[in-house]
CSV table of C-alpha atoms in Angstrom, one decimal:
chain,number,residue,atom,x,y,z
R,1,UNK,CA,-26.3,-4.2,24.1
R,2,UNK,CA,-25.9,-5.1,27.7
R,3,UNK,CA,-23.1,-7.5,28.8
R,4,UNK,CA,-20.6,-6.1,26.4
R,5,UNK,CA,-17.5,-4.7,28.0
R,6,UNK,CA,-14.9,-2.3,26.7
R,7,UNK,CA,-11.9,-1.5,28.9
R,8,UNK,CA,-8.2,-0.8,28.7
R,9,UNK,CA,-5.6,-0.8,31.5
R,10,UNK,CA,-1.8,-0.5,31.7
R,11,UNK,CA,0.8,1.6,30.0
R,12,UNK,CA,1.2,2.6,26.4
R,13,UNK,CA,4.8,2.4,25.2
R,14,UNK,CA,6.0,4.1,22.0
R,15,UNK,CA,9.6,3.5,20.9
R,16,UNK,CA,10.7,2.5,24.4
R,17,UNK,CA,9.1,5.6,26.0
R,18,UNK,CA,5.9,5.8,27.9
R,19,UNK,CA,3.3,7.6,25.9
R,20,UNK,CA,0.4,7.1,28.4
R,21,UNK,CA,0.8,5.7,31.9
R,22,UNK,CA,-1.4,4.2,34.6
R,23,UNK,CA,-4.4,3.7,32.4
R,24,UNK,CA,-7.5,2.1,34.0
R,25,UNK,CA,-10.5,2.9,31.8
R,26,UNK,CA,-13.8,1.2,31.5
R,27,UNK,CA,-16.2,2.5,29.0
R,28,UNK,CA,-19.9,2.5,29.6
R,29,UNK,CA,-23.0,2.9,27.4
R,30,UNK,CA,-23.1,6.4,26.0
R,31,UNK,CA,-20.5,8.7,24.5
R,32,UNK,CA,-17.0,8.9,25.9
R,33,UNK,CA,-14.9,11.6,24.2
R,34,UNK,CA,-11.1,11.4,24.2
R,35,UNK,CA,-10.0,15.0,23.9
R,36,UNK,CA,-6.5,16.2,23.4
R,37,UNK,CA,-4.0,18.0,21.1
R,38,UNK,CA,-2.3,16.3,18.2
R,39,UNK,CA,0.4,13.9,19.3
R,40,UNK,CA,-1.1,13.3,22.7
R,41,UNK,CA,-1.7,9.7,22.0
R,42,UNK,CA,-5.5,9.7,21.8
R,43,UNK,CA,-5.7,8.1,18.4
R,44,UNK,CA,-3.1,5.6,19.4
R,45,UNK,CA,-5.2,4.7,22.5
R,46,UNK,CA,-8.3,4.2,20.3
R,47,UNK,CA,-6.3,1.9,17.9
R,48,UNK,CA,-5.1,-0.1,20.8
R,49,UNK,CA,-8.7,-0.5,22.1
R,50,UNK,CA,-9.8,-1.6,18.6
R,51,UNK,CA,-6.9,-4.1,18.4
R,52,UNK,CA,-5.5,-2.4,15.3
R,53,UNK,CA,-1.9,-2.4,14.3
R,54,UNK,CA,0.0,0.5,15.9
R,55,UNK,CA,3.5,1.7,16.3
R,56,UNK,CA,2.8,1.8,20.1
R,57,UNK,CA,2.5,-1.2,22.4
R,58,UNK,CA,0.2,-1.8,25.3
R,59,UNK,CA,1.7,-3.1,28.5
R,60,UNK,CA,-1.4,-4.3,30.1
R,61,UNK,CA,-4.7,-5.6,28.9
R,62,UNK,CA,-7.7,-4.6,26.9
R,63,UNK,CA,-11.2,-5.9,26.7
R,64,UNK,CA,-13.4,-5.5,23.7
R,65,UNK,CA,-16.1,-7.5,22.2
R,66,UNK,CA,-15.6,-9.6,19.1
R,67,UNK,CA,-17.4,-7.2,16.9
R,68,UNK,CA,-16.8,-3.4,17.0
R,69,UNK,CA,-17.8,-0.6,14.8
R,70,UNK,CA,-15.0,1.6,13.4
R,71,UNK,CA,-15.2,5.0,11.8
R,72,UNK,CA,-12.2,7.2,10.9
R,73,UNK,CA,-11.8,10.8,9.6
R,74,UNK,CA,-11.5,9.4,6.1
R,75,UNK,CA,-14.8,7.8,5.1
R,76,UNK,CA,-13.0,4.8,3.6
R,77,UNK,CA,-15.7,4.3,1.0
R,78,UNK,CA,-14.6,2.0,-1.8
R,79,UNK,CA,-14.9,4.0,-5.0
R,80,UNK,CA,-15.6,0.9,-7.2
R,81,UNK,CA,-18.6,-0.3,-5.1
R,82,UNK,CA,-22.1,1.1,-5.0
R,83,UNK,CA,-23.4,2.7,-1.8
R,84,UNK,CA,-25.3,-0.5,-1.0
R,85,UNK,CA,-22.1,-2.6,-1.4
R,86,UNK,CA,-20.2,-0.1,0.7
R,87,UNK,CA,-22.7,-0.5,3.5
R,88,UNK,CA,-22.4,-4.3,3.2
R,89,UNK,CA,-18.6,-4.2,3.0
R,90,UNK,CA,-17.9,-5.6,6.5
R,91,UNK,CA,-20.1,-8.7,6.2
R,92,UNK,CA,-18.5,-9.2,2.8
R,93,UNK,CA,-15.1,-9.1,4.3
R,94,UNK,CA,-16.2,-11.8,6.8
R,95,UNK,CA,-17.7,-13.8,4.0
R,96,UNK,CA,-21.2,-13.6,5.4
R,97,UNK,CA,-24.3,-13.3,3.2
R,98,UNK,CA,-25.2,-9.7,2.4
R,99,UNK,CA,-28.7,-8.5,3.2
R,100,UNK,CA,-29.6,-5.9,0.6
R,101,UNK,CA,-32.9,-4.9,2.1
R,102,UNK,CA,-31.3,-4.1,5.4
R,103,UNK,CA,-28.6,-2.0,3.7
R,104,UNK,CA,-31.3,-0.1,1.9
R,105,UNK,CA,-33.1,0.6,5.2
R,106,UNK,CA,-29.9,1.7,6.8
R,107,UNK,CA,-29.1,4.1,4.0
R,108,UNK,CA,-32.6,5.5,4.4
R,109,UNK,CA,-32.0,5.9,8.2
R,110,UNK,CA,-29.1,8.2,7.5
R,111,UNK,CA,-31.1,10.2,4.9
R,112,UNK,CA,-29.9,8.6,1.7
R,113,UNK,CA,-33.1,6.6,0.8
R,114,UNK,CA,-33.1,5.3,-2.8
R,115,UNK,CA,-29.5,6.1,-3.5
R,116,UNK,CA,-28.1,2.6,-3.1
R,117,UNK,CA,-27.0,2.1,-6.7
R,118,UNK,CA,-25.0,5.4,-6.8
R,119,UNK,CA,-21.2,5.5,-6.6
R,120,UNK,CA,-19.4,7.3,-3.7
R,121,UNK,CA,-17.8,9.8,-6.1
R,122,UNK,CA,-21.3,11.4,-6.8
R,123,UNK,CA,-21.7,12.3,-3.1
R,124,UNK,CA,-20.6,15.3,-1.0
R,125,UNK,CA,-18.2,14.9,1.9
R,126,UNK,CA,-21.1,15.0,4.4
R,127,UNK,CA,-23.1,12.4,2.4
R,128,UNK,CA,-20.1,10.1,2.2
R,129,UNK,CA,-19.7,10.2,5.9
R,130,UNK,CA,-23.4,9.3,6.2
R,131,UNK,CA,-22.7,6.2,4.2
R,132,UNK,CA,-19.7,5.4,6.5
R,133,UNK,CA,-22.1,5.7,9.4
R,134,UNK,CA,-24.5,3.3,7.7
R,135,UNK,CA,-21.6,0.9,7.3
R,136,UNK,CA,-21.0,1.1,11.0
R,137,UNK,CA,-24.7,0.6,11.8
R,138,UNK,CA,-24.8,-2.5,9.6
R,139,UNK,CA,-22.4,-4.1,12.0
R,140,UNK,CA,-24.9,-3.7,14.9
R,141,UNK,CA,-21.8,-3.8,17.2
R,142,UNK,CA,-22.1,-3.1,20.9
R,143,UNK,CA,-19.0,-0.9,20.9
R,144,UNK,CA,-18.3,1.9,18.4
R,145,UNK,CA,-14.9,3.5,18.1
R,146,UNK,CA,-14.8,6.9,16.2
R,147,UNK,CA,-11.4,8.5,15.3
R,148,UNK,CA,-12.2,12.2,14.6
R,149,UNK,CA,-15.0,11.1,12.2
R,150,UNK,CA,-16.3,14.6,11.6
R,151,UNK,CA,-13.0,16.4,11.5
R,152,UNK,CA,-13.0,17.0,7.7
R,153,UNK,CA,-16.5,18.3,7.4
R,154,UNK,CA,-17.6,21.9,7.2
R,155,UNK,CA,-19.1,23.3,10.5
R,156,UNK,CA,-22.8,23.1,9.5
R,157,UNK,CA,-22.4,19.6,8.1
R,158,UNK,CA,-20.4,18.6,11.2
R,159,UNK,CA,-23.2,19.6,13.5
R,160,UNK,CA,-25.8,17.7,11.5
R,161,UNK,CA,-23.5,14.6,11.4
R,162,UNK,CA,-22.9,14.8,15.2
R,163,UNK,CA,-26.6,14.9,15.9
R,164,UNK,CA,-27.4,12.1,13.4
R,165,UNK,CA,-24.6,9.8,14.8
R,166,UNK,CA,-25.6,10.5,18.4
R,167,UNK,CA,-29.2,9.6,17.6
R,168,UNK,CA,-28.4,6.4,15.5
R,169,UNK,CA,-25.8,5.1,18.0
R,170,UNK,CA,-27.9,5.5,21.1
R,171,UNK,CA,-27.7,2.6,23.6
R,172,UNK,CA,-24.2,1.6,22.5
R,173,UNK,CA,-20.7,2.1,24.0
R,174,UNK,CA,-19.3,4.9,21.9
R,175,UNK,CA,-15.7,6.1,22.3
R,176,UNK,CA,-14.8,9.1,20.1
R,177,UNK,CA,-11.4,10.8,19.6
R,178,UNK,CA,-11.6,14.6,18.9
R,179,UNK,CA,-9.4,17.7,19.2
R,180,UNK,CA,-12.4,20.0,19.4
R,181,UNK,CA,-13.6,20.8,23.0
R,182,UNK,CA,-17.0,22.0,21.8
R,183,UNK,CA,-17.6,18.6,20.0
R,184,UNK,CA,-16.5,16.6,23.1
R,185,UNK,CA,-18.8,18.6,25.4
R,186,UNK,CA,-21.7,18.7,23.0
R,187,UNK,CA,-21.8,14.9,22.6
R,188,UNK,CA,-20.0,13.3,25.6
R,189,UNK,CA,-21.6,12.2,28.7
R,190,UNK,CA,-18.0,11.6,29.7
R,191,UNK,CA,-15.0,13.6,28.6
R,192,UNK,CA,-11.5,12.5,29.1
R,193,UNK,CA,-8.5,14.8,28.6
R,194,UNK,CA,-5.5,13.1,27.1
R,195,UNK,CA,-2.2,14.9,27.4
R,196,UNK,CA,1.2,15.0,29.2
R,197,UNK,CA,1.3,11.2,29.4
R,198,UNK,CA,-1.9,10.8,31.4
R,199,UNK,CA,-5.6,10.9,31.1
R,200,UNK,CA,-7.9,13.0,33.3
R,201,UNK,CA,-11.6,13.3,33.7
R,202,UNK,CA,-13.2,16.6,32.7
R,203,UNK,CA,-16.7,17.3,34.2
R,204,UNK,CA,-19.2,16.8,31.3
R,205,UNK,CA,-22.2,19.0,30.7
R,206,UNK,CA,-25.3,17.6,32.3
R,207,UNK,CA,-27.8,16.0,29.9
R,208,UNK,CA,-29.4,16.3,27.4
R,209,UNK,CA,-26.9,15.4,24.8
R,210,UNK,CA,-26.2,16.4,22.1
R,211,UNK,CA,-26.5,20.0,23.2
R,212,UNK,CA,-28.2,22.5,20.8
R,213,UNK,CA,-25.6,24.3,18.7
R,214,UNK,CA,-26.3,27.7,20.3
R,215,UNK,CA,-26.4,26.4,23.8
R,216,UNK,CA,-24.9,29.1,26.1
R,217,UNK,CA,-23.7,26.6,28.7
R,218,UNK,CA,-21.9,24.6,26.0
R,219,UNK,CA,-20.2,27.8,24.6
R,220,UNK,CA,-18.9,28.8,28.0
R,221,UNK,CA,-17.7,25.3,29.0
R,222,UNK,CA,-16.0,24.9,25.5
R,223,UNK,CA,-14.2,28.2,25.8
R,224,UNK,CA,-13.0,27.3,29.4
R,225,UNK,CA,-11.8,23.9,28.2
R,226,UNK,CA,-10.0,25.4,25.2
R,227,UNK,CA,-8.2,27.8,27.5
R,228,UNK,CA,-7.2,24.9,29.6
R,229,UNK,CA,-5.9,23.0,26.5
R,230,UNK,CA,-3.9,25.9,25.3
R,231,UNK,CA,-2.4,26.7,28.8
Z,1,UNK,CA,-9.6,14.4,-36.6
Z,2,UNK,CA,-6.4,15.4,-34.8
Z,3,UNK,CA,-5.4,11.8,-34.8
Z,4,UNK,CA,-5.7,11.8,-38.6
Z,5,UNK,CA,-3.5,14.9,-38.8
Z,6,UNK,CA,-0.7,13.4,-36.6
Z,7,UNK,CA,-0.7,10.4,-39.0
Z,8,UNK,CA,-0.8,12.5,-42.2
Z,9,UNK,CA,1.8,15.0,-41.3
Z,10,UNK,CA,4.8,12.6,-41.1
Z,11,UNK,CA,3.5,10.8,-44.2
Z,12,UNK,CA,3.5,14.1,-46.1
Z,13,UNK,CA,7.0,14.9,-44.9
Z,14,UNK,CA,8.1,11.4,-45.9
Z,15,UNK,CA,6.6,11.8,-49.4
Z,16,UNK,CA,8.2,15.2,-49.7
Z,17,UNK,CA,11.7,13.9,-48.8
Z,18,UNK,CA,11.4,11.1,-51.4
Z,19,UNK,CA,9.8,13.3,-54.1
Z,20,UNK,CA,12.7,15.8,-53.8
Z,21,UNK,CA,15.1,12.9,-54.2
Z,22,UNK,CA,17.0,13.8,-51.0
Z,23,UNK,CA,17.5,10.0,-50.4
Z,24,UNK,CA,17.8,7.3,-53.0
Z,25,UNK,CA,14.7,4.9,-53.2
Z,26,UNK,CA,16.8,1.9,-52.0
Z,27,UNK,CA,17.4,3.8,-48.7
Z,28,UNK,CA,14.0,5.4,-48.3
Z,29,UNK,CA,11.2,4.3,-50.6
Z,30,UNK,CA,8.3,6.7,-51.0
Z,31,UNK,CA,5.2,6.1,-49.0
Z,32,UNK,CA,3.2,5.6,-52.2
Z,33,UNK,CA,5.7,2.9,-53.3
Z,34,UNK,CA,5.3,1.2,-49.9
Z,35,UNK,CA,1.5,1.4,-50.2
Z,36,UNK,CA,1.7,-0.2,-53.6
Z,37,UNK,CA,3.7,-3.1,-52.1
Z,38,UNK,CA,1.2,-3.4,-49.3
Z,39,UNK,CA,-1.6,-3.9,-51.8
Z,40,UNK,CA,0.4,-6.1,-54.3
Z,41,UNK,CA,1.9,-8.4,-51.7
Z,42,UNK,CA,-1.2,-8.4,-49.4
Z,43,UNK,CA,-1.5,-12.2,-49.4
Z,44,UNK,CA,2.1,-12.7,-48.4
Z,45,UNK,CA,2.0,-9.9,-45.8
Z,46,UNK,CA,-1.3,-11.0,-44.3
Z,47,UNK,CA,0.1,-14.5,-43.7
Z,48,UNK,CA,3.2,-13.2,-41.9
Z,49,UNK,CA,1.1,-10.7,-40.0
Z,50,UNK,CA,-1.1,-13.4,-38.7
Z,51,UNK,CA,1.9,-15.5,-37.5
Z,52,UNK,CA,3.4,-12.6,-35.6
Z,53,UNK,CA,0.0,-11.5,-34.3
Z,54,UNK,CA,-0.6,-15.1,-33.0
Z,55,UNK,CA,2.8,-15.1,-31.2
Z,56,UNK,CA,2.0,-11.7,-29.7
Z,57,UNK,CA,-1.4,-12.6,-28.4
Z,58,UNK,CA,-0.2,-15.9,-27.0
Z,59,UNK,CA,2.7,-14.2,-25.3
Z,60,UNK,CA,0.4,-11.5,-23.9
Z,61,UNK,CA,-2.1,-14.0,-22.5
Z,62,UNK,CA,0.7,-16.1,-20.9
Z,63,UNK,CA,2.7,-13.1,-19.7
Z,64,UNK,CA,-0.3,-11.2,-18.2
Z,65,UNK,CA,-1.5,-14.4,-16.5
Z,66,UNK,CA,1.9,-15.2,-15.0
Z,67,UNK,CA,2.6,-11.6,-14.0
Z,68,UNK,CA,-0.8,-11.2,-12.3
Z,69,UNK,CA,-0.5,-14.6,-10.5
Z,70,UNK,CA,3.0,-13.7,-9.3
Z,71,UNK,CA,1.9,-10.4,-7.9
Z,72,UNK,CA,-1.0,-12.0,-6.1
Z,73,UNK,CA,1.1,-14.7,-4.6
Z,74,UNK,CA,3.7,-12.2,-3.5
Z,75,UNK,CA,1.0,-10.1,-1.9
Z,76,UNK,CA,-0.6,-13.0,-0.1
Z,77,UNK,CA,2.6,-14.7,1.1
Z,78,UNK,CA,5.3,-12.7,2.9
Z,79,UNK,CA,8.0,-15.4,2.3
Z,80,UNK,CA,7.2,-15.3,-1.4
Z,81,UNK,CA,7.6,-11.5,-1.3
Z,82,UNK,CA,11.0,-11.8,0.4
Z,83,UNK,CA,12.2,-14.5,-2.0
Z,84,UNK,CA,10.8,-13.1,-5.3
Z,85,UNK,CA,10.9,-9.4,-4.6
Z,86,UNK,CA,14.7,-8.9,-5.2
Z,87,UNK,CA,14.6,-11.4,-8.0
Z,88,UNK,CA,11.9,-9.4,-9.8
Z,89,UNK,CA,13.9,-6.2,-9.5
Z,90,UNK,CA,17.3,-7.7,-10.5
Z,91,UNK,CA,15.7,-9.5,-13.5
Z,92,UNK,CA,15.1,-6.1,-14.9
Z,93,UNK,CA,18.8,-5.4,-15.0
Z,94,UNK,CA,19.0,-8.1,-17.7
Z,95,UNK,CA,18.3,-6.8,-21.2
Z,96,UNK,CA,16.0,-9.6,-22.2
Z,97,UNK,CA,16.8,-9.2,-25.9
Z,98,UNK,CA,20.2,-10.9,-25.3
Z,99,UNK,CA,18.3,-14.0,-24.3
Z,100,UNK,CA,16.8,-14.3,-27.8
Z,101,UNK,CA,19.5,-16.5,-29.3
Z,102,UNK,CA,19.6,-18.7,-26.2
Z,103,UNK,CA,15.8,-19.1,-26.3
Z,104,UNK,CA,16.1,-20.2,-29.9
Z,105,UNK,CA,18.6,-22.9,-29.0
Z,106,UNK,CA,16.4,-24.1,-26.1
Z,107,UNK,CA,13.0,-23.8,-27.8
Z,108,UNK,CA,13.7,-24.3,-31.5
Z,109,UNK,CA,12.7,-22.4,-34.6
Z,110,UNK,CA,8.9,-22.6,-34.1
Z,111,UNK,CA,6.7,-20.0,-32.4
Z,112,UNK,CA,7.8,-21.1,-28.9
Z,113,UNK,CA,10.9,-18.8,-28.5
Z,114,UNK,CA,9.0,-15.8,-29.9
Z,115,UNK,CA,6.2,-16.4,-27.4
Z,116,UNK,CA,8.7,-16.8,-24.6
Z,117,UNK,CA,10.4,-13.5,-25.6
Z,118,UNK,CA,7.1,-11.7,-25.5
Z,119,UNK,CA,6.2,-13.3,-22.2
Z,120,UNK,CA,9.5,-12.0,-20.7
Z,121,UNK,CA,8.8,-8.5,-21.9
Z,122,UNK,CA,5.2,-8.5,-20.7
Z,123,UNK,CA,5.7,-10.2,-17.4
Z,124,UNK,CA,7.5,-7.4,-15.5
Z,125,UNK,CA,5.3,-4.4,-16.1
Z,126,UNK,CA,2.2,-6.4,-15.2
Z,127,UNK,CA,3.7,-8.1,-12.1
Z,128,UNK,CA,5.3,-4.9,-10.8
Z,129,UNK,CA,2.4,-2.7,-11.6
Z,130,UNK,CA,-0.2,-5.0,-9.9
Z,131,UNK,CA,2.1,-5.6,-6.9
Z,132,UNK,CA,2.7,-1.9,-6.4
Z,133,UNK,CA,-1.1,-1.4,-6.4
Z,134,UNK,CA,-1.8,-4.3,-4.1
Z,135,UNK,CA,0.8,-3.3,-1.6
Z,136,UNK,CA,0.0,0.4,-1.9
Z,137,UNK,CA,-3.5,0.0,-0.6
Z,138,UNK,CA,-3.8,2.7,2.2
Z,139,UNK,CA,-3.3,1.4,5.7
Z,140,UNK,CA,-6.5,3.0,6.9
Z,141,UNK,CA,-8.5,1.1,4.3
Z,142,UNK,CA,-6.8,-2.2,5.4
Z,143,UNK,CA,-7.9,-1.3,9.0
Z,144,UNK,CA,-11.4,-2.3,7.9
Z,145,UNK,CA,-10.2,-5.8,7.2
Z,146,UNK,CA,-8.6,-5.9,10.7
Z,147,UNK,CA,-11.8,-4.7,12.2
Z,148,UNK,CA,-13.8,-7.3,10.3
Z,149,UNK,CA,-11.2,-10.0,11.1
Z,150,UNK,CA,-11.1,-10.7,7.4
Z,151,UNK,CA,-8.8,-13.4,6.0
Z,152,UNK,CA,-6.1,-12.4,3.4
Z,153,UNK,CA,-8.1,-13.7,0.5
Z,154,UNK,CA,-11.2,-11.6,1.3
Z,155,UNK,CA,-9.0,-8.6,2.0
Z,156,UNK,CA,-7.4,-9.1,-1.4
Z,157,UNK,CA,-10.8,-9.5,-3.1
Z,158,UNK,CA,-12.6,-6.6,-1.5
Z,159,UNK,CA,-9.9,-4.0,-0.7
Z,160,UNK,CA,-6.5,-4.6,-2.3
Z,161,UNK,CA,-7.6,-5.8,-5.8
Z,162,UNK,CA,-10.0,-2.9,-6.4
Z,163,UNK,CA,-7.3,-0.4,-5.3
Z,164,UNK,CA,-4.7,-2.1,-7.6
Z,165,UNK,CA,-6.8,-2.2,-10.8
Z,166,UNK,CA,-5.6,1.2,-12.1
Z,167,UNK,CA,-2.0,0.1,-11.4
Z,168,UNK,CA,-2.6,-3.1,-13.3
Z,169,UNK,CA,-4.1,-1.1,-16.1
Z,170,UNK,CA,-0.9,1.1,-16.4
Z,171,UNK,CA,1.1,-2.1,-16.5
Z,172,UNK,CA,-1.1,-3.6,-19.2
Z,173,UNK,CA,-0.8,-0.5,-21.3
Z,174,UNK,CA,3.0,-0.8,-21.3
Z,175,UNK,CA,2.9,-4.5,-21.8
Z,176,UNK,CA,0.8,-4.4,-25.0
Z,177,UNK,CA,3.3,-1.8,-26.5
Z,178,UNK,CA,6.3,-4.0,-25.7
Z,179,UNK,CA,4.7,-7.3,-26.9
Z,180,UNK,CA,5.1,-7.0,-30.7
Z,181,UNK,CA,8.8,-6.0,-30.2
Z,182,UNK,CA,9.4,-9.2,-28.3
Z,183,UNK,CA,7.9,-11.4,-31.1
Z,184,UNK,CA,9.7,-9.6,-33.9
Z,185,UNK,CA,13.1,-9.8,-32.2
Z,186,UNK,CA,12.4,-13.5,-31.6
Z,187,UNK,CA,11.8,-13.8,-35.4
Z,188,UNK,CA,15.0,-12.0,-36.3
Z,189,UNK,CA,17.0,-14.5,-34.4
Z,190,UNK,CA,15.6,-17.6,-36.2
Z,191,UNK,CA,12.3,-18.1,-37.9
Z,192,UNK,CA,10.7,-19.2,-41.2
Z,193,UNK,CA,7.5,-17.1,-40.7
Z,194,UNK,CA,6.4,-13.8,-39.3
Z,195,UNK,CA,6.9,-10.1,-40.1
Z,196,UNK,CA,10.4,-10.1,-38.4
Z,197,UNK,CA,11.4,-13.0,-40.7
Z,198,UNK,CA,9.9,-11.2,-43.7
Z,199,UNK,CA,12.0,-8.0,-42.9
Z,200,UNK,CA,15.2,-10.0,-42.8
Z,201,UNK,CA,14.4,-11.8,-46.0
Z,202,UNK,CA,13.5,-8.6,-47.8
Z,203,UNK,CA,16.7,-7.0,-46.5
Z,204,UNK,CA,18.8,-9.8,-47.9
Z,205,UNK,CA,17.1,-9.3,-51.3
Z,206,UNK,CA,17.5,-5.5,-51.2
Z,207,UNK,CA,13.7,-5.2,-51.2
Z,208,UNK,CA,13.6,-2.1,-49.0
Z,209,UNK,CA,10.0,-1.3,-49.9
Z,210,UNK,CA,8.9,-4.7,-48.6
Z,211,UNK,CA,10.8,-4.1,-45.4
Z,212,UNK,CA,9.0,-0.9,-45.0
Z,213,UNK,CA,5.6,-2.6,-45.7
Z,214,UNK,CA,6.4,-5.1,-42.9
Z,215,UNK,CA,7.4,-2.2,-40.6
Z,216,UNK,CA,4.1,-0.4,-41.3
Z,217,UNK,CA,2.2,-3.6,-40.3
Z,218,UNK,CA,4.2,-3.9,-37.0
Z,219,UNK,CA,3.4,-0.3,-36.2
Z,220,UNK,CA,-0.3,-0.9,-37.1
Z,221,UNK,CA,-0.4,-4.0,-34.9
Z,222,UNK,CA,1.1,-2.1,-31.9
Z,223,UNK,CA,-1.4,0.8,-32.4
Z,224,UNK,CA,-4.3,-1.7,-32.7
Z,225,UNK,CA,-3.3,-3.4,-29.4
Z,226,UNK,CA,-2.6,-0.1,-27.7
Z,227,UNK,CA,-6.0,1.5,-28.7
Z,228,UNK,CA,-7.9,-1.7,-28.1
Z,229,UNK,CA,-6.5,-2.1,-24.6
Z,230,UNK,CA,-7.1,1.6,-23.9
Z,231,UNK,CA,-10.8,1.3,-24.8
Z,232,UNK,CA,-11.2,-2.0,-22.9
Z,233,UNK,CA,-9.5,-0.6,-19.8
Z,234,UNK,CA,-11.5,2.6,-19.9
Z,235,UNK,CA,-14.8,0.7,-20.0
Z,236,UNK,CA,-13.7,-1.0,-16.7
Z,237,UNK,CA,-12.5,2.4,-15.3
Z,238,UNK,CA,-8.9,1.2,-15.1
């Protein structure tokens, strides 16, 4: 995974106004969490890094590898495809040969062994997001961009998915958007606060990540960060 | 069971009205009389039924193919969408039935104008239904195609078409219900065969019960197409 670079620099303009200014961010291996309230521009920033269409425009430049992994709050599973075919969707979209055995192994690695022929509508929300994670893993991309991927899950499932994703995506450059301070601090070895037109660094918790759910240091830091967000 | 009841109730009402003599038989023949004609004239009726059914299926096949192809081209090509989009909408302001006499002048008295009429009726619900579905594919789903750097054809195949299938199904359900009407109106304007022609001929000879027999067969054909399509689409979860 070395040699891949992911960076963004410049200003983000939205409808003639500056949404975020003076960006100069380089993302390294590990989890960088973009934390901020709704409307702060964190999801817009992630879309710009991904090179996706957006109402906003980047005055500056971005660097991202040819292949990136993308996971959104909606699992984006295709209801008419089996789980295997969902895992293989990205190579299919590129017109590459699909490797079924690998997809089976990836489903097993997210805890869904032997379920490849099932349809997404037979799964729970947490299981669906596991399939979405397997779809990202199938890309074997050096850079993974996550847009509030666990936001729609119940708290217990969210914790399990955070741990699973952190484990499976080790060694890659991961950038995750979230509005939850506890999630950002639990997972991030770097935490960036997006708001008021700028981005600021927040001191992350020292390793290990992900922190245990009941971690006292995590609870204190999350409460302090939440107070800062609502100030 | 309930389906049988919905069929029997109007029939019973119809029989009651005729039995009570509320309407003279040359205005409303009794259902039993119509049934007698259906049996007695079965060879005649079957021949005309097959002619109309042939026109309807040909019109459906051509109309669905043209409609689906138009929607796909409009989805793949933005210039085609800009050009054909307004045309597709304004074409619906034209009551296509008024074209029937013109189609007969252009295409003659054979099956062609009847098929053309059916095609005109079938085309729009299929094209607009499929196009709505293709273009209504959620933006966040299409993000996956951007991320994969997929071409338009693969995006169409893997993301847009699967999303549009239920919309296409809704269009097809409407299309099969319209199709017999198109063929029959074509036959009214000028024909020597078909159930529409038979209705006009029976009308001219004051054979109201034969008109009703033809009408029953048109209703049966529509129901047959409707139920057949419904089962086929359900099997494909459309």
